[in-house]
mmCIF file of C-alpha atoms in Angstrom:
data_model
loop_
_atom_site.group_PDB
_atom_site.id
_atom_site.type_symbol
_atom_site.label_atom_id
_atom_site.label_comp_id
_atom_site.label_asym_id
_atom_site.label_seq_id
_atom_site.Cartn_x
_atom_site.Cartn_y
_atom_site.Cartn_z
ATOM 1 C CA UNK P 1 -51.153 -28.896 4.062
ATOM 2 C CA UNK P 2 -50.806 -25.192 4.767
ATOM 3 C CA UNK P 3 -48.019 -25.924 7.258
ATOM 4 C CA UNK P 4 -46.066 -27.961 4.712
ATOM 5 C CA UNK P 5 -46.475 -25.225 2.100
ATOM 6 C CA UNK P 6 -45.352 -22.547 4.593
ATOM 7 C CA UNK P 7 -42.323 -24.656 5.565
ATOM 8 C CA UNK P 8 -41.357 -25.149 1.897
ATOM 9 C CA UNK P 9 -41.695 -21.402 1.197
ATOM 10 C CA UNK P 10 -39.474 -20.513 4.167
ATOM 11 C CA UNK P 11 -36.905 -23.104 3.107
ATOM 12 C CA UNK P 12 -36.995 -21.727 -0.447
ATOM 13 C CA UNK P 13 -36.329 -18.166 0.792
ATOM 14 C CA UNK P 14 -33.405 -19.365 2.876
ATOM 15 C CA UNK P 15 -31.784 -21.659 0.308
ATOM 16 C CA UNK P 16 -32.198 -19.436 -2.783
ATOM 17 C CA UNK P 17 -29.997 -16.495 -1.621
ATOM 18 C CA UNK P 18 -27.247 -18.856 -0.461
ATOM 19 C CA UNK P 19 -27.256 -20.729 -3.760
ATOM 20 C CA UNK P 20 -27.400 -17.490 -5.742
ATOM 21 C CA UNK P 21 -24.494 -15.990 -3.795
ATOM 22 C CA UNK P 22 -22.340 -19.027 -4.517
ATOM 23 C CA UNK P 23 -23.220 -18.906 -8.206
ATOM 24 C CA UNK P 24 -22.879 -15.130 -8.651
ATOM 25 C CA UNK P 25 -19.752 -14.643 -6.554
ATOM 26 C CA UNK P 26 -18.136 -17.933 -7.446
ATOM 27 C CA UNK P 27 -17.537 -18.913 -3.821
ATOM 28 C CA UNK P 28 -17.020 -22.485 -4.943
ATOM 29 C CA UNK P 29 -14.829 -21.445 -7.897
ATOM 30 C CA UNK P 30 -11.141 -21.292 -6.939
ATOM 31 C CA UNK P 31 -10.315 -18.956 -9.841
ATOM 32 C CA UNK P 32 -12.857 -16.347 -8.721
ATOM 33 C CA UNK P 33 -11.522 -13.139 -7.125
ATOM 34 C CA UNK P 34 -14.324 -13.513 -4.565
ATOM 35 C CA UNK P 35 -12.949 -16.828 -3.338
ATOM 36 C CA UNK P 36 -11.998 -16.452 0.315
ATOM 37 C CA UNK P 37 -8.799 -18.495 0.017
ATOM 38 C CA UNK P 38 -7.675 -16.315 -2.921
ATOM 39 C CA UNK P 39 -8.268 -13.141 -0.903
ATOM 40 C CA UNK P 40 -6.145 -14.509 1.920
ATOM 41 C CA UNK P 41 -3.202 -14.959 -0.455
ATOM 42 C CA UNK P 42 -2.634 -11.189 -0.510
ATOM 43 C CA UNK P 43 -0.830 -9.382 2.280
ATOM 44 C CA UNK P 44 -2.446 -6.465 4.073
ATOM 45 C CA UNK P 45 -1.000 -3.182 2.786
ATOM 46 C CA UNK P 46 0.852 -2.601 6.067
ATOM 47 C CA UNK P 47 2.744 -5.873 5.560
ATOM 48 C CA UNK P 48 3.265 -5.556 1.806
ATOM 49 C CA UNK P 49 4.659 -2.027 2.164
ATOM 50 C CA UNK P 50 6.511 -1.430 5.448
ATOM 51 C CA UNK P 51 7.445 2.155 6.200
ATOM 52 C CA UNK P 52 9.959 3.895 8.402
ATOM 53 C CA UNK P 53 10.883 7.566 8.732
ATOM 54 C CA UNK P 54 13.710 9.693 10.125
ATOM 55 C CA UNK P 55 15.112 13.166 9.667
ATOM 56 C CA UNK P 56 18.280 15.210 9.788
ATOM 57 C CA UNK P 57 18.699 18.997 9.992
ATOM 58 C CA UNK P 58 17.560 19.597 6.427
ATOM 59 C CA UNK P 59 15.398 16.704 5.200
ATOM 60 C CA UNK P 60 12.781 14.176 6.203
ATOM 61 C CA UNK P 61 13.255 10.642 4.824
ATOM 62 C CA UNK P 62 10.736 7.830 4.363
ATOM 63 C CA UNK P 63 11.953 4.344 3.549
ATOM 64 C CA UNK P 64 9.725 1.618 2.161
ATOM 65 C CA UNK P 65 10.516 -2.074 2.325
ATOM 66 C CA UNK P 66 8.369 -3.815 -0.280
ATOM 67 C CA UNK P 67 7.416 -7.490 0.079
ATOM 68 C CA UNK P 68 8.415 -9.947 -2.634
ATOM 69 C CA UNK P 69 6.065 -9.867 -5.658
ATOM 70 C CA UNK P 70 4.722 -6.417 -4.723
ATOM 71 C CA UNK P 71 5.622 -2.979 -6.040
ATOM 72 C CA UNK P 72 4.934 0.712 -5.373
ATOM 73 C CA UNK P 73 3.789 3.286 -7.953
ATOM 74 C CA UNK P 74 6.242 6.173 -8.313
ATOM 75 C CA UNK P 75 3.532 8.731 -9.143
ATOM 76 C CA UNK P 76 1.552 8.146 -5.924
ATOM 77 C CA UNK P 77 3.964 9.380 -3.217
ATOM 78 C CA UNK P 78 3.297 12.407 -1.014
ATOM 79 C CA UNK P 79 4.576 13.595 2.390
ATOM 80 C CA UNK P 80 2.796 16.128 4.574
ATOM 81 C CA UNK P 81 3.694 17.513 7.976
ATOM 82 C CA UNK P 82 1.236 17.224 10.843
ATOM 83 C CA UNK P 83 2.676 20.442 12.291
ATOM 84 C CA UNK P 84 1.217 23.706 10.949
ATOM 85 C CA UNK P 85 4.565 25.473 11.314
ATOM 86 C CA UNK P 86 6.486 22.956 9.174
ATOM 87 C CA UNK P 87 6.162 22.288 5.460
ATOM 88 C CA UNK P 88 8.104 20.109 3.079
ATOM 89 C CA UNK P 89 9.586 21.078 -0.269
ATOM 90 C CA UNK P 90 9.513 19.043 -3.447
ATOM 91 C CA UNK P 91 9.658 15.308 -2.925
ATOM 92 C CA UNK P 92 12.870 13.661 -4.181
ATOM 93 C CA UNK P 93 12.210 10.283 -5.800
ATOM 94 C CA UNK P 94 14.519 7.899 -7.635
ATOM 95 C CA UNK P 95 13.482 7.123 -11.232
ATOM 96 C CA UNK P 96 12.132 3.630 -10.559
ATOM 97 C CA UNK P 97 11.698 0.864 -13.106
ATOM 98 C CA UNK P 98 9.510 1.283 -16.184
ATOM 99 C CA UNK P 99 6.383 -0.855 -16.370
ATOM 100 C CA UNK P 100 3.463 -1.135 -18.741
ATOM 101 C CA UNK P 101 0.518 -1.344 -16.333
ATOM 102 C CA UNK P 102 -2.736 -2.886 -17.590
ATOM 103 C CA UNK P 103 -4.938 0.020 -16.477
ATOM 104 C CA UNK P 104 -2.492 2.907 -15.924
ATOM 105 C CA UNK P 105 -0.347 2.593 -19.033
ATOM 106 C CA UNK P 106 3.394 3.296 -18.859
ATOM 107 C CA UNK P 107 4.458 4.054 -15.281
ATOM 108 C CA UNK P 108 7.538 3.670 -13.089
ATOM 109 C CA UNK P 109 7.507 1.391 -10.053
ATOM 110 C CA UNK P 110 9.698 0.293 -7.155
ATOM 111 C CA UNK P 111 10.414 -3.260 -6.036
ATOM 112 C CA UNK P 112 12.264 -4.302 -2.849
ATOM 113 C CA UNK P 113 13.175 -0.912 -1.309
ATOM 114 C CA UNK P 114 12.755 2.734 -2.066
ATOM 115 C CA UNK P 115 13.763 5.854 -0.200
ATOM 116 C CA UNK P 116 12.019 9.196 -0.715
ATOM 117 C CA UNK P 117 12.880 12.493 0.931
ATOM 118 C CA UNK P 118 11.824 16.122 1.075
ATOM 119 C CA UNK P 119 13.492 19.285 2.368
ATOM 120 C CA UNK P 120 12.159 20.611 5.677
ATOM 121 C CA UNK P 121 10.807 24.147 5.313
ATOM 122 C CA UNK P 122 10.285 25.921 8.632
ATOM 123 C CA UNK P 123 10.726 29.508 9.803
ATOM 124 C CA UNK P 124 12.461 28.320 12.977
ATOM 125 C CA UNK P 125 14.915 25.538 13.729
ATOM 126 C CA UNK P 126 13.094 22.237 14.049
ATOM 127 C CA UNK P 127 13.981 20.305 17.192
ATOM 128 C CA UNK P 128 12.961 16.732 17.928
ATOM 129 C CA UNK P 129 10.944 14.278 15.887
ATOM 130 C CA UNK P 130 8.520 15.290 13.146
ATOM 131 C CA UNK P 131 5.059 13.781 12.700
ATOM 132 C CA UNK P 132 4.300 13.151 9.033
ATOM 133 C CA UNK P 133 1.571 11.664 6.870
ATOM 134 C CA UNK P 134 2.814 9.603 3.946
ATOM 135 C CA UNK P 135 0.619 8.707 0.974
ATOM 136 C CA UNK P 136 1.514 5.849 -1.384
ATOM 137 C CA UNK P 137 -0.048 3.184 -3.581
ATOM 138 C CA UNK P 138 1.122 -0.261 -4.558
ATOM 139 C CA UNK P 139 0.098 -3.485 -6.224
ATOM 140 C CA UNK P 140 0.790 -7.193 -6.201
ATOM 141 C CA UNK P 141 2.316 -8.876 -9.249
ATOM 142 C CA UNK P 142 -0.767 -11.141 -9.183
ATOM 143 C CA UNK P 143 -2.984 -8.196 -10.168
ATOM 144 C CA UNK P 144 -4.353 -6.768 -6.909
ATOM 145 C CA UNK P 145 -3.863 -3.007 -6.637
ATOM 146 C CA UNK P 146 -4.441 -1.456 -3.253
ATOM 147 C CA UNK P 147 -6.234 1.878 -2.940
ATOM 148 C CA UNK P 148 -3.957 4.787 -2.047
ATOM 149 C CA UNK P 149 -2.789 4.349 1.554
ATOM 150 C CA UNK P 150 -1.960 6.989 4.145
ATOM 151 C CA UNK P 151 0.130 6.282 7.221
ATOM 152 C CA UNK P 152 1.162 8.553 10.053
ATOM 153 C CA UNK P 153 4.809 8.230 11.038
ATOM 154 C CA UNK P 154 7.111 9.821 13.564
ATOM 155 C CA UNK P 155 10.462 10.742 12.027
ATOM 156 C CA UNK P 156 13.035 10.967 14.824
ATOM 157 C CA UNK P 157 16.208 12.974 14.420
ATOM 158 C CA UNK P 158 19.168 10.757 13.625
ATOM 159 C CA UNK P 159 20.711 8.167 11.422
ATOM 160 C CA UNK P 160 18.739 5.977 9.023
ATOM 161 C CA UNK P 161 17.723 2.488 10.109
ATOM 162 C CA UNK P 162 20.277 -0.217 9.251
ATOM 163 C CA UNK P 163 18.146 -1.361 6.305
ATOM 164 C CA UNK P 164 18.596 2.001 4.608
ATOM 165 C CA UNK P 165 22.038 2.927 5.947
ATOM 166 C CA UNK P 166 23.648 0.480 3.509
ATOM 167 C CA UNK P 167 22.015 2.048 0.430
ATOM 168 C CA UNK P 168 24.690 3.468 -1.894
ATOM 169 C CA UNK P 169 22.767 6.734 -2.083
ATOM 170 C CA UNK P 170 19.827 8.026 -0.105
ATOM 171 C CA UNK P 171 18.261 9.258 -3.331
ATOM 172 C CA UNK P 172 18.155 6.013 -5.321
ATOM 173 C CA UNK P 173 15.989 2.927 -5.269
ATOM 174 C CA UNK P 174 17.627 -0.304 -4.226
ATOM 175 C CA UNK P 175 15.761 -2.506 -6.662
ATOM 176 C CA UNK P 176 17.082 -5.616 -8.332
ATOM 177 C CA UNK P 177 13.899 -7.194 -9.624
ATOM 178 C CA UNK P 178 12.710 -6.310 -13.096
ATOM 179 C CA UNK P 179 9.155 -5.125 -13.684
ATOM 180 C CA UNK P 180 6.850 -7.648 -15.269
#
């Protein structure tokens, strides 16, 4: 009898947390944000927001290609140099598209593509590529907002990538989708 009772107690301790987890986190509920298939519907930040960088004599440029149904927050951009002898001036950003965000209020965002730039400030002529850290934040139209992301990029000297070479102006967003 004691063995049966011990077996039932062990089984109860094993089954109860599994059942509770499914009830609390809605693992069986497809509408739950904890549902594994729902989580897989969102792209990793590196795929949702692809970055590239380059520079010329005076400025460093960072281009973002934004996946469909994703957008970047205008107020979350920053560029820093990884070299102590090089700084960047004020970041130049296009105006973006106005949006009324559920938790942030009225903000401006970028869909499709955006190009940001900053003047290079150095006491000596800068030769070769620059290593930069870029900070940004974006969201999915389905409601997932990523935490602020930081990526390290090498910005070689030269022309912009083909994707950004066709932009009418290096200082404006190439965005055709309206904000929700």
